[in-house]
PDB file of C-alpha atoms in Angstrom:
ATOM      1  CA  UNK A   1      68.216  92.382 115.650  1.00 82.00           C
ATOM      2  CA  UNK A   2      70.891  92.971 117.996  1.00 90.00           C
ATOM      3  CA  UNK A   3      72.102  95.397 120.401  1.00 92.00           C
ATOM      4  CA  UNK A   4      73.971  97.972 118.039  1.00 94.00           C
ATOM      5  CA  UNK A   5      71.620  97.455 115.453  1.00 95.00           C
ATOM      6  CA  UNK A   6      68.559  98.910 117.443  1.00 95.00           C
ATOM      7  CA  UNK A   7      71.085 101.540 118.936  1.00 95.00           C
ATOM      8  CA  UNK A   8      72.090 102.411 115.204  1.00 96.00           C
ATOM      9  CA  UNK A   9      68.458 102.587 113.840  1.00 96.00           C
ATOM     10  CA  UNK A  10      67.008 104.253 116.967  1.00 96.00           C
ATOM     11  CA  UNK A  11      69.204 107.366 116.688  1.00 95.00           C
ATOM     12  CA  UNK A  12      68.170 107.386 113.170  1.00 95.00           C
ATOM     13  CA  UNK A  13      64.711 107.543 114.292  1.00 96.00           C
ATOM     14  CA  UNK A  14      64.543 109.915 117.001  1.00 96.00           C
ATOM     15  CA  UNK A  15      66.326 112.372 114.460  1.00 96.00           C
ATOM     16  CA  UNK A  16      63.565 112.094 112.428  1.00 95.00           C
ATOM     17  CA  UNK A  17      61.019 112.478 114.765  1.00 95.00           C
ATOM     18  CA  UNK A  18      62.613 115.288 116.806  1.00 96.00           C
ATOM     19  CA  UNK A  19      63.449 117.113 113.323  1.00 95.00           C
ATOM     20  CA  UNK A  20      59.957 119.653 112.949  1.00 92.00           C
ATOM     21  CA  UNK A  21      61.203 121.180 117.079  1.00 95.00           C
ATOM     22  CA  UNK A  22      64.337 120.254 117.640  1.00 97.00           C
ATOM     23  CA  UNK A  23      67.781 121.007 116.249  1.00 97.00           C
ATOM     24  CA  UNK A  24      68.602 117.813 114.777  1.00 96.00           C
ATOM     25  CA  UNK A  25      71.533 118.896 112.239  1.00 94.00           C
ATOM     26  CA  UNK A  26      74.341 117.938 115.094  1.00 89.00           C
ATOM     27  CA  UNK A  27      73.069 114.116 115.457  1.00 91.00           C
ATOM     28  CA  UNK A  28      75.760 112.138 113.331  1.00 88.00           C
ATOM     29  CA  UNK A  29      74.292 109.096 111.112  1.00 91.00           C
ATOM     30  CA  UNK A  30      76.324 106.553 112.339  1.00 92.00           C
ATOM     31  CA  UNK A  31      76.763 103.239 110.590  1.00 94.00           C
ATOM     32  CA  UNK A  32      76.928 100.004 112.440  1.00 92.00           C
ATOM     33  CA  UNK A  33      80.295  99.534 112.999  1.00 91.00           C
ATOM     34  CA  UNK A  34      80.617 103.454 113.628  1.00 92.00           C
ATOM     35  CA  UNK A  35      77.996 103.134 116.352  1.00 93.00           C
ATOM     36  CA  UNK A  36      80.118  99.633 117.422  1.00 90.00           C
ATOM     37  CA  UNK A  37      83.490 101.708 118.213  1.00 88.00           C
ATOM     38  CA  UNK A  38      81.801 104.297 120.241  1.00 87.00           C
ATOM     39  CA  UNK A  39      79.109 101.748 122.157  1.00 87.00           C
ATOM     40  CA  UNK A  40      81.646 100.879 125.335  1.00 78.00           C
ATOM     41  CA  UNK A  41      83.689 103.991 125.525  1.00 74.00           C
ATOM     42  CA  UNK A  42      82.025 106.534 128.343  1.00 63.00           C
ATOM     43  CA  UNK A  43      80.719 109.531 126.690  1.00 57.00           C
ATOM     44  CA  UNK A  44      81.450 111.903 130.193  1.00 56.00           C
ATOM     45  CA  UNK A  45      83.852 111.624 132.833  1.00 56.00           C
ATOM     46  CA  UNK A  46      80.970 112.755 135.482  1.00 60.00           C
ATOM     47  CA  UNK A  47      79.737 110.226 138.172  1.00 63.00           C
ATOM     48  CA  UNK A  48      75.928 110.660 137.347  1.00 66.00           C
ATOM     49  CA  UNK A  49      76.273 109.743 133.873  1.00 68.00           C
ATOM     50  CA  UNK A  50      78.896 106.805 133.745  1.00 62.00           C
ATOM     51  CA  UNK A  51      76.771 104.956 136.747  1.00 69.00           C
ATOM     52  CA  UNK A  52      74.066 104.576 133.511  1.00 81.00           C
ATOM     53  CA  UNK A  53      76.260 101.620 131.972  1.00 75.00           C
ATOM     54  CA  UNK A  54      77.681 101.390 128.928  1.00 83.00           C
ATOM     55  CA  UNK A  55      76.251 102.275 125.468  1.00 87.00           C
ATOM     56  CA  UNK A  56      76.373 106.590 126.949  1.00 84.00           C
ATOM     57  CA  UNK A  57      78.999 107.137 123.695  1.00 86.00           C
ATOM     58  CA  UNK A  58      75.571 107.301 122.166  1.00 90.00           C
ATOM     59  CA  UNK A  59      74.042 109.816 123.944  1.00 91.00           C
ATOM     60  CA  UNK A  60      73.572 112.637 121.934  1.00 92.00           C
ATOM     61  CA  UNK A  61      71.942 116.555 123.161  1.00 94.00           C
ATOM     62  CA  UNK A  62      69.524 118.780 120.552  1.00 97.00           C
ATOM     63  CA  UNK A  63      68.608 122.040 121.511  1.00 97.00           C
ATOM     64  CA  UNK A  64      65.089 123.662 120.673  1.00 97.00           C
ATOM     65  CA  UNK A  65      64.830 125.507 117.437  1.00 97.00           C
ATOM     66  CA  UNK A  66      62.880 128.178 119.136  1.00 96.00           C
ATOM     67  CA  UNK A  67      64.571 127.804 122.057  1.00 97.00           C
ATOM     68  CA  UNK A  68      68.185 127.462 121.799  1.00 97.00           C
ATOM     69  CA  UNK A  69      68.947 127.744 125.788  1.00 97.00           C
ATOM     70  CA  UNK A  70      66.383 124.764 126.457  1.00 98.00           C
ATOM     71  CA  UNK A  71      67.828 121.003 126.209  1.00 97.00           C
ATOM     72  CA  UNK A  72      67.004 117.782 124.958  1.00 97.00           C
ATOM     73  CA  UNK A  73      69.055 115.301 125.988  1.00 95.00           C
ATOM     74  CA  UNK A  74      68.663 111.622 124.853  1.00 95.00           C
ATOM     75  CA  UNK A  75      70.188 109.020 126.841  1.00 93.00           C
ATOM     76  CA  UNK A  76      71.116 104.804 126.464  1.00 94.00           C
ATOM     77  CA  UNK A  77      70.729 104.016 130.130  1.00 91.00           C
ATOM     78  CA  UNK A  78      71.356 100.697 131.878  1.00 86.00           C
ATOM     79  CA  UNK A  79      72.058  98.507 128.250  1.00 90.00           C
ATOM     80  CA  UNK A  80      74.499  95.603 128.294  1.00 85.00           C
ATOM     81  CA  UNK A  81      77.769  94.671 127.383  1.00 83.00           C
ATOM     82  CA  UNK A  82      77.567  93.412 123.718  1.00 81.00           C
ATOM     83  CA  UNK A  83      76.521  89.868 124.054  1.00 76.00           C
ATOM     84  CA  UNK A  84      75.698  89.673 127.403  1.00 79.00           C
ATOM     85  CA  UNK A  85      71.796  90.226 128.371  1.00 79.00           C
ATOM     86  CA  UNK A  86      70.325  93.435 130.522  1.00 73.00           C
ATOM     87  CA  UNK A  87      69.914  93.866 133.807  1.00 78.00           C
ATOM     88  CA  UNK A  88      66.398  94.821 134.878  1.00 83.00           C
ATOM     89  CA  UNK A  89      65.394  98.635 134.796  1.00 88.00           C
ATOM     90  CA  UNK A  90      64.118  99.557 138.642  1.00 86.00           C
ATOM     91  CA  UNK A  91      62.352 102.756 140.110  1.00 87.00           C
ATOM     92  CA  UNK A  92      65.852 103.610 141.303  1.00 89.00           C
ATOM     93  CA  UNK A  93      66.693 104.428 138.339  1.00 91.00           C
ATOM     94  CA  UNK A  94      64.800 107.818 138.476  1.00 94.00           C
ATOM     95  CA  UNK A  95      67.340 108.767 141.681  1.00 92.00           C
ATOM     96  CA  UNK A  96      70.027 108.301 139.241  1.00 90.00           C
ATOM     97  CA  UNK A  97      68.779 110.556 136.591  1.00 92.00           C
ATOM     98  CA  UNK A  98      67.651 113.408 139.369  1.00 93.00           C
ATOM     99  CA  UNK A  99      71.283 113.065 139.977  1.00 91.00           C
ATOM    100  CA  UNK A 100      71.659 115.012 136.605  1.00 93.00           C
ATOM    101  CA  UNK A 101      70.099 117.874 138.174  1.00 94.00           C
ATOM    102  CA  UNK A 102      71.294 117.984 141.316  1.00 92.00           C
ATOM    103  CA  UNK A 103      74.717 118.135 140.657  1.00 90.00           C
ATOM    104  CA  UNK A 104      74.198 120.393 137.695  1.00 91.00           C
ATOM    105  CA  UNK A 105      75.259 118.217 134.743  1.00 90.00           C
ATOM    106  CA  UNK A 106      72.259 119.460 132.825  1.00 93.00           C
ATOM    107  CA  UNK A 107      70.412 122.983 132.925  1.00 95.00           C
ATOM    108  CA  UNK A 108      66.987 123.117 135.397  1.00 95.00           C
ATOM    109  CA  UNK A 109      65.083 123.519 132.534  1.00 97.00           C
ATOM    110  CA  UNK A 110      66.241 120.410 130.467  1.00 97.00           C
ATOM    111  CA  UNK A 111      64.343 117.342 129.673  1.00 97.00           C
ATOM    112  CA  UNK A 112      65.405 114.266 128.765  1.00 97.00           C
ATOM    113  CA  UNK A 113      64.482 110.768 126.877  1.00 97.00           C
ATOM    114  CA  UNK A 114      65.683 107.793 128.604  1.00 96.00           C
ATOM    115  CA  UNK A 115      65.965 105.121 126.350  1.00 96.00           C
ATOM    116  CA  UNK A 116      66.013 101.322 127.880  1.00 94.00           C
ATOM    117  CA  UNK A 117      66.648  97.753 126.531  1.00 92.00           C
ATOM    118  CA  UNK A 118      63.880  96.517 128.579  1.00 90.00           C
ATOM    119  CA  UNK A 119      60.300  96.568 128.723  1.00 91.00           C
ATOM    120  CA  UNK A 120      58.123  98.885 130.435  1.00 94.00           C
ATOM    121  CA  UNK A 121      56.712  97.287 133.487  1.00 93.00           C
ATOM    122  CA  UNK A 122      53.330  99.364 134.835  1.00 94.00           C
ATOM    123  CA  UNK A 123      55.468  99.658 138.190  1.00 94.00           C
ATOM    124  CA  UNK A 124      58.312 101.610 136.355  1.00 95.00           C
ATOM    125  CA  UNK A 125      56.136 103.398 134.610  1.00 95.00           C
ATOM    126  CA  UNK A 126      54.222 104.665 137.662  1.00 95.00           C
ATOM    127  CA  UNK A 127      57.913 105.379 139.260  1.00 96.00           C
ATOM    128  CA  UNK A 128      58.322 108.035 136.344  1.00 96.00           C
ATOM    129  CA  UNK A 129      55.203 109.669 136.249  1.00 96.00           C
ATOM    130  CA  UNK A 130      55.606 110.070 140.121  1.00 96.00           C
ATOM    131  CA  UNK A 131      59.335 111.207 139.283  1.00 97.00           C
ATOM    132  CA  UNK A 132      57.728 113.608 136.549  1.00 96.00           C
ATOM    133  CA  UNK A 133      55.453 114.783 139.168  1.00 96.00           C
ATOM    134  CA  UNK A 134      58.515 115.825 141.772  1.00 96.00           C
ATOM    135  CA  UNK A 135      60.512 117.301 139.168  1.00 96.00           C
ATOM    136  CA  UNK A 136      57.550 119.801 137.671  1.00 95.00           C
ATOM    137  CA  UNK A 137      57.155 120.400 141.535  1.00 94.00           C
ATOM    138  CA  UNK A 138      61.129 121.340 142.054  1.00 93.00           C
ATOM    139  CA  UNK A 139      60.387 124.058 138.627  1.00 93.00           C
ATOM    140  CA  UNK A 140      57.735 125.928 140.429  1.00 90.00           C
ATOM    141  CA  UNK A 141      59.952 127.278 143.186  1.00 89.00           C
ATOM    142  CA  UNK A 142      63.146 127.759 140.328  1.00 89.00           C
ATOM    143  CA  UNK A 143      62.680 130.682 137.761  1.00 90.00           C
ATOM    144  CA  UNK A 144      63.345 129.948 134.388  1.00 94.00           C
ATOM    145  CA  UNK A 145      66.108 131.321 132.803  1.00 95.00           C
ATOM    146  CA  UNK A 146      66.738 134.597 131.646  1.00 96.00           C
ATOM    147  CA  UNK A 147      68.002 133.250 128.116  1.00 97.00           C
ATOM    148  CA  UNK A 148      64.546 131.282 128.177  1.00 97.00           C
ATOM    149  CA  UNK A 149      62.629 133.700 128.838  1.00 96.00           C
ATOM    150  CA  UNK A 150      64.086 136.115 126.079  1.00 97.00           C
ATOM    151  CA  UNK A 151      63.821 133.184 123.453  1.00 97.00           C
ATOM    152  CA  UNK A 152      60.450 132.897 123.858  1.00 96.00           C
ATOM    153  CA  UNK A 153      59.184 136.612 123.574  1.00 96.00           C
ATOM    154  CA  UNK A 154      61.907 137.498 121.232  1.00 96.00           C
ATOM    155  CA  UNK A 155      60.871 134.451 118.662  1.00 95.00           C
ATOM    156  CA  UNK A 156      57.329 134.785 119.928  1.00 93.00           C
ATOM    157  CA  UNK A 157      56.992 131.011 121.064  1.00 93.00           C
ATOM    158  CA  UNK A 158      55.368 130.955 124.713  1.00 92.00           C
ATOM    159  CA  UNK A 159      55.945 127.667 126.577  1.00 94.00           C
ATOM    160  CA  UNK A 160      54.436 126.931 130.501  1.00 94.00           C
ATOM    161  CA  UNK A 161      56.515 125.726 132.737  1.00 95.00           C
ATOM    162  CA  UNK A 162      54.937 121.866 132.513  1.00 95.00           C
ATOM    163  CA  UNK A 163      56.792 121.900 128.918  1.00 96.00           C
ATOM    164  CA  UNK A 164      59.948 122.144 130.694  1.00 97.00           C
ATOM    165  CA  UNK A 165      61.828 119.940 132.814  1.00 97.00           C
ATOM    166  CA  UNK A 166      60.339 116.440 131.782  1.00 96.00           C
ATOM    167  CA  UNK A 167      61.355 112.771 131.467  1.00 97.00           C
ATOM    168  CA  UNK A 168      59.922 110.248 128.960  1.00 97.00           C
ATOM    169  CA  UNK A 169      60.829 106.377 129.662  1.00 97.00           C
ATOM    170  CA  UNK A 170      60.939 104.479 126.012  1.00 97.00           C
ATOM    171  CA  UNK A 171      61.762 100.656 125.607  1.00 96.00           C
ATOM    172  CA  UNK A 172      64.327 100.997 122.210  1.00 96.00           C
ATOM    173  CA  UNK A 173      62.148  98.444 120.577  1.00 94.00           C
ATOM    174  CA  UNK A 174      59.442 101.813 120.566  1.00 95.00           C
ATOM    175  CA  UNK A 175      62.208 103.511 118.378  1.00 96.00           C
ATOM    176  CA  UNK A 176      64.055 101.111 116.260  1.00 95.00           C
ATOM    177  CA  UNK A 177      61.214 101.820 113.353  1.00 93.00           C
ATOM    178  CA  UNK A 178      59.408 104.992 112.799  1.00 93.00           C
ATOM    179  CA  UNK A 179      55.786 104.677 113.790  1.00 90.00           C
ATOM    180  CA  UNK A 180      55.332 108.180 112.813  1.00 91.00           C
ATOM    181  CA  UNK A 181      55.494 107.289 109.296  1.00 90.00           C
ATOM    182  CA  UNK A 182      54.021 103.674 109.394  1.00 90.00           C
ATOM    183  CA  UNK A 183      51.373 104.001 106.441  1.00 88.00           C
ATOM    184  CA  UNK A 184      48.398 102.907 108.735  1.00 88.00           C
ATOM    185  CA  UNK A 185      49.393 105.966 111.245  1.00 91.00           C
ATOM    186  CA  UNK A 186      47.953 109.172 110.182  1.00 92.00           C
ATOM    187  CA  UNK A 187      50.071 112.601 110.982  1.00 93.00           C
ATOM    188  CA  UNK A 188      50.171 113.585 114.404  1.00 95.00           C
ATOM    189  CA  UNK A 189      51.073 116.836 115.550  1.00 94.00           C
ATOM    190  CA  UNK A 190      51.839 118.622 118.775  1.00 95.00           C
ATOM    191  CA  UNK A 191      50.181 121.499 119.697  1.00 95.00           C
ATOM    192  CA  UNK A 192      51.331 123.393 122.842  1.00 94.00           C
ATOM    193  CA  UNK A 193      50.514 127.456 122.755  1.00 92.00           C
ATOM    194  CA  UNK A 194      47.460 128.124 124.646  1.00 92.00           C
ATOM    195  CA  UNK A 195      46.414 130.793 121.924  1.00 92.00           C
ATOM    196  CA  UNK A 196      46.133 128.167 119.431  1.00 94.00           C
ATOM    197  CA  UNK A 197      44.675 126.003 121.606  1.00 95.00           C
ATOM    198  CA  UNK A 198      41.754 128.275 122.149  1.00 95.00           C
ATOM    199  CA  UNK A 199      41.648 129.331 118.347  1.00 95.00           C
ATOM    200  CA  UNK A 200      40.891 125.472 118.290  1.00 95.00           C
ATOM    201  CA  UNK A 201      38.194 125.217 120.521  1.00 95.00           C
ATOM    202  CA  UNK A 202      36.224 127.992 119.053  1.00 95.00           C
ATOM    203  CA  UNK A 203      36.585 126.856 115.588  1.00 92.00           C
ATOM    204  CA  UNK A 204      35.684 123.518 116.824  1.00 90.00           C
ATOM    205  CA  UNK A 205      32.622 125.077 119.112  1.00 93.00           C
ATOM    206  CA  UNK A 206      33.579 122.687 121.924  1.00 93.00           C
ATOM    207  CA  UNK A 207      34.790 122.867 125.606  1.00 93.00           C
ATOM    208  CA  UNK A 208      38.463 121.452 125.928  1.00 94.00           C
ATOM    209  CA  UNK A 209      37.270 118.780 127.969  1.00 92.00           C
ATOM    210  CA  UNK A 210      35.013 117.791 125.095  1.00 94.00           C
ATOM    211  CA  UNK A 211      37.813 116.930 123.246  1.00 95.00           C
ATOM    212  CA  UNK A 212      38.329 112.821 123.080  1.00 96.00           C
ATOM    213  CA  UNK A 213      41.404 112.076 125.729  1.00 96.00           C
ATOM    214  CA  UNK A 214      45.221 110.664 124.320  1.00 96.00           C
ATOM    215  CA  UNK A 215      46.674 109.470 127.264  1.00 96.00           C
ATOM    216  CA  UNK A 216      49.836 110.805 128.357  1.00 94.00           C
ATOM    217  CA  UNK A 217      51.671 107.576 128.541  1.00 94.00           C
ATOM    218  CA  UNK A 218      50.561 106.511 125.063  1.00 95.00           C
ATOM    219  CA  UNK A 219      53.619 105.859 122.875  1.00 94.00           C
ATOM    220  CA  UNK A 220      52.405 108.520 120.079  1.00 95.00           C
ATOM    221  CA  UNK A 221      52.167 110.911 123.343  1.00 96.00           C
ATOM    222  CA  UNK A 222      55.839 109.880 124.377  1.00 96.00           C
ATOM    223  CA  UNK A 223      57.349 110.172 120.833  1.00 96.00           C
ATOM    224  CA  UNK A 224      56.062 113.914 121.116  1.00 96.00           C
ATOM    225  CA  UNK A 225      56.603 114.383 124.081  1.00 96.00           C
ATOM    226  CA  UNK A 226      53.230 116.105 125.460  1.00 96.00           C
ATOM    227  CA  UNK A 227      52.110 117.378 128.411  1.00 95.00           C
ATOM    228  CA  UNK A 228      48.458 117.260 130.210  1.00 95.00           C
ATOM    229  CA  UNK A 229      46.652 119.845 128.957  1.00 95.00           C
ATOM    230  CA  UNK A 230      48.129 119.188 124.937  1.00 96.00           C
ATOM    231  CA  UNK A 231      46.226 119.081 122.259  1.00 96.00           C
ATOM    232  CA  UNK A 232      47.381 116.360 119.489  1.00 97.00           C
ATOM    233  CA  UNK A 233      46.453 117.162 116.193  1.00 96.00           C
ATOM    234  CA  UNK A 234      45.539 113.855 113.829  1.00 95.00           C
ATOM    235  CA  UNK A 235      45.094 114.786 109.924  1.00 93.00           C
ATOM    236  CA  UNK A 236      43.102 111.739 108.821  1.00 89.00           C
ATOM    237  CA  UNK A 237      41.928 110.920 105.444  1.00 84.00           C
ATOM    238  CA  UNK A 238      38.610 110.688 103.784  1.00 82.00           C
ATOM    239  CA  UNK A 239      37.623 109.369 100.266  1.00 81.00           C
ATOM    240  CA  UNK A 240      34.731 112.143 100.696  1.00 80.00           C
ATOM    241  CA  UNK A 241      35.972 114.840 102.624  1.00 76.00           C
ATOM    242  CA  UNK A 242      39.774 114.646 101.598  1.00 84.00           C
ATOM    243  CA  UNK A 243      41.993 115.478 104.574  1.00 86.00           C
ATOM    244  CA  UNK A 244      40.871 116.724 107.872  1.00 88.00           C
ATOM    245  CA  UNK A 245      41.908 117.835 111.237  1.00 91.00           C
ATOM    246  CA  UNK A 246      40.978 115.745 114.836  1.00 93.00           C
ATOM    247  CA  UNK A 247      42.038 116.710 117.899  1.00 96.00           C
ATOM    248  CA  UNK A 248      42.902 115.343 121.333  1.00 96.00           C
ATOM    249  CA  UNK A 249      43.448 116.061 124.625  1.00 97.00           C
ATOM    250  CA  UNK A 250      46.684 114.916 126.467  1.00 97.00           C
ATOM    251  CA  UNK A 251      45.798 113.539 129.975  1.00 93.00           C
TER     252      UNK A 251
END
């Protein structure tokens, strides 16, 4: 598969996945030679986002269906020239994406997906979940915004401030096919609000640390993007007991 054919059926992907929290209706379905035309030309004139490389014609921004103030944006970072091979992803690329916030491109709130045509080395992904852990620091001494904070009482759809502000690494080869929907993958859910978190719990009579753990930097954990302290909810199949829930904890 090459290069605009895993950029063509990734979008494709993360629009499906995204679809139950995000507002997905503005991502274009792009065929090959669409995605092709669009793959070299710079999506922004701004410094932070054209020192990514090419492929950032792809980018594409949802915004929360709750939410509609609070950002998604999904970003091709470091790929190659068509033909030509990658250069490797490094933990400097995290400087280059806090460069996004810094000089404003994106709101304080936002999060983003970085997508890479590389694998995930355990070195880059320890860079990220340090970067995660600086940027969730910067949000405690930044108030969220007003528009934010009315969206979530008005719709009645409380979020923490961990929720906000967050970066998930994904090598395109994660995204190019939707494991969601693989047959042997049963339906995963996430499950943020602390209210039904607790309604959980007690129905479950369990502590929250009883729960089994799903690791934060598990790929079904990335493709929902959760947050320590998450619950993931698994309906699984039984020939005797039909469907039922199981939970986990996000760590």
């Amino acid at each position: 598969m090459n290069i605009i054919d895993k950029v063509t059926r990734s979008r494709y992907t993360l629009k499906k996945i995204l679809e139950d929290e995000w507002d997905t209706s503005t991502i274009s379905d792009l065929s090959n030679l669409e995605i092709e035309k669009i793959y070299n030309i710079p999506s922004s004139k701004n410094k932070s986002i054209a020192q990514f490389g090419v492929a950032s014609g792809c980018n594409f921004t949802v915004k929360h269906k709750s939410l509609p103030s609070y950002r998604l944006h999904i970003i091709y970072f470091n790929f190659p020239e068509v033909g030509k091979i990658s250069s490797k992803v490094t933990k400097s690329s995290c400087d280059k994406i806090n460069n996004l916030y810094i000089d404003k491109s994106i709101s304080p709130e936002d999060s983003l997906m970085v997508i890479i045509n590389d694998s995930i080395s355990e070195s880059l992904e320890r860079s990220f979940n340090e970067f995660n852990i600086k940027l969730q620091n910067d949000l405690e001494h930044i108030e969220l915004s007003d528009e934010i904070i009315d969206e979530m009482q008005k719709n009645n759809f409380p979020l923490e401030k961990k929720h906000f502000r967050n970066v998930v690494i994904l090598d395109i080869n994660m995204v190019t096919n939707n494991l969601l929907e693989h047959r042997l993958v049963p339906k995963h859910k996430s499950i943020r609000d602390k209210k039904t978190i607790q309604e959980i719990l007690e129905r479950s009579n369990c502590s929250i640390n009883q729960l089994p753990i799903i690791l934060k930097n598990d790929t079904i954990s990335k493709l929902l993007r959760l947050s320590p302290g998450d619950i993931c909810e698994i309906k699984r199949k039984s020939l005797k007991a039909g469907e039922y829930p199981f939970y986990r904890l996000c760590r």
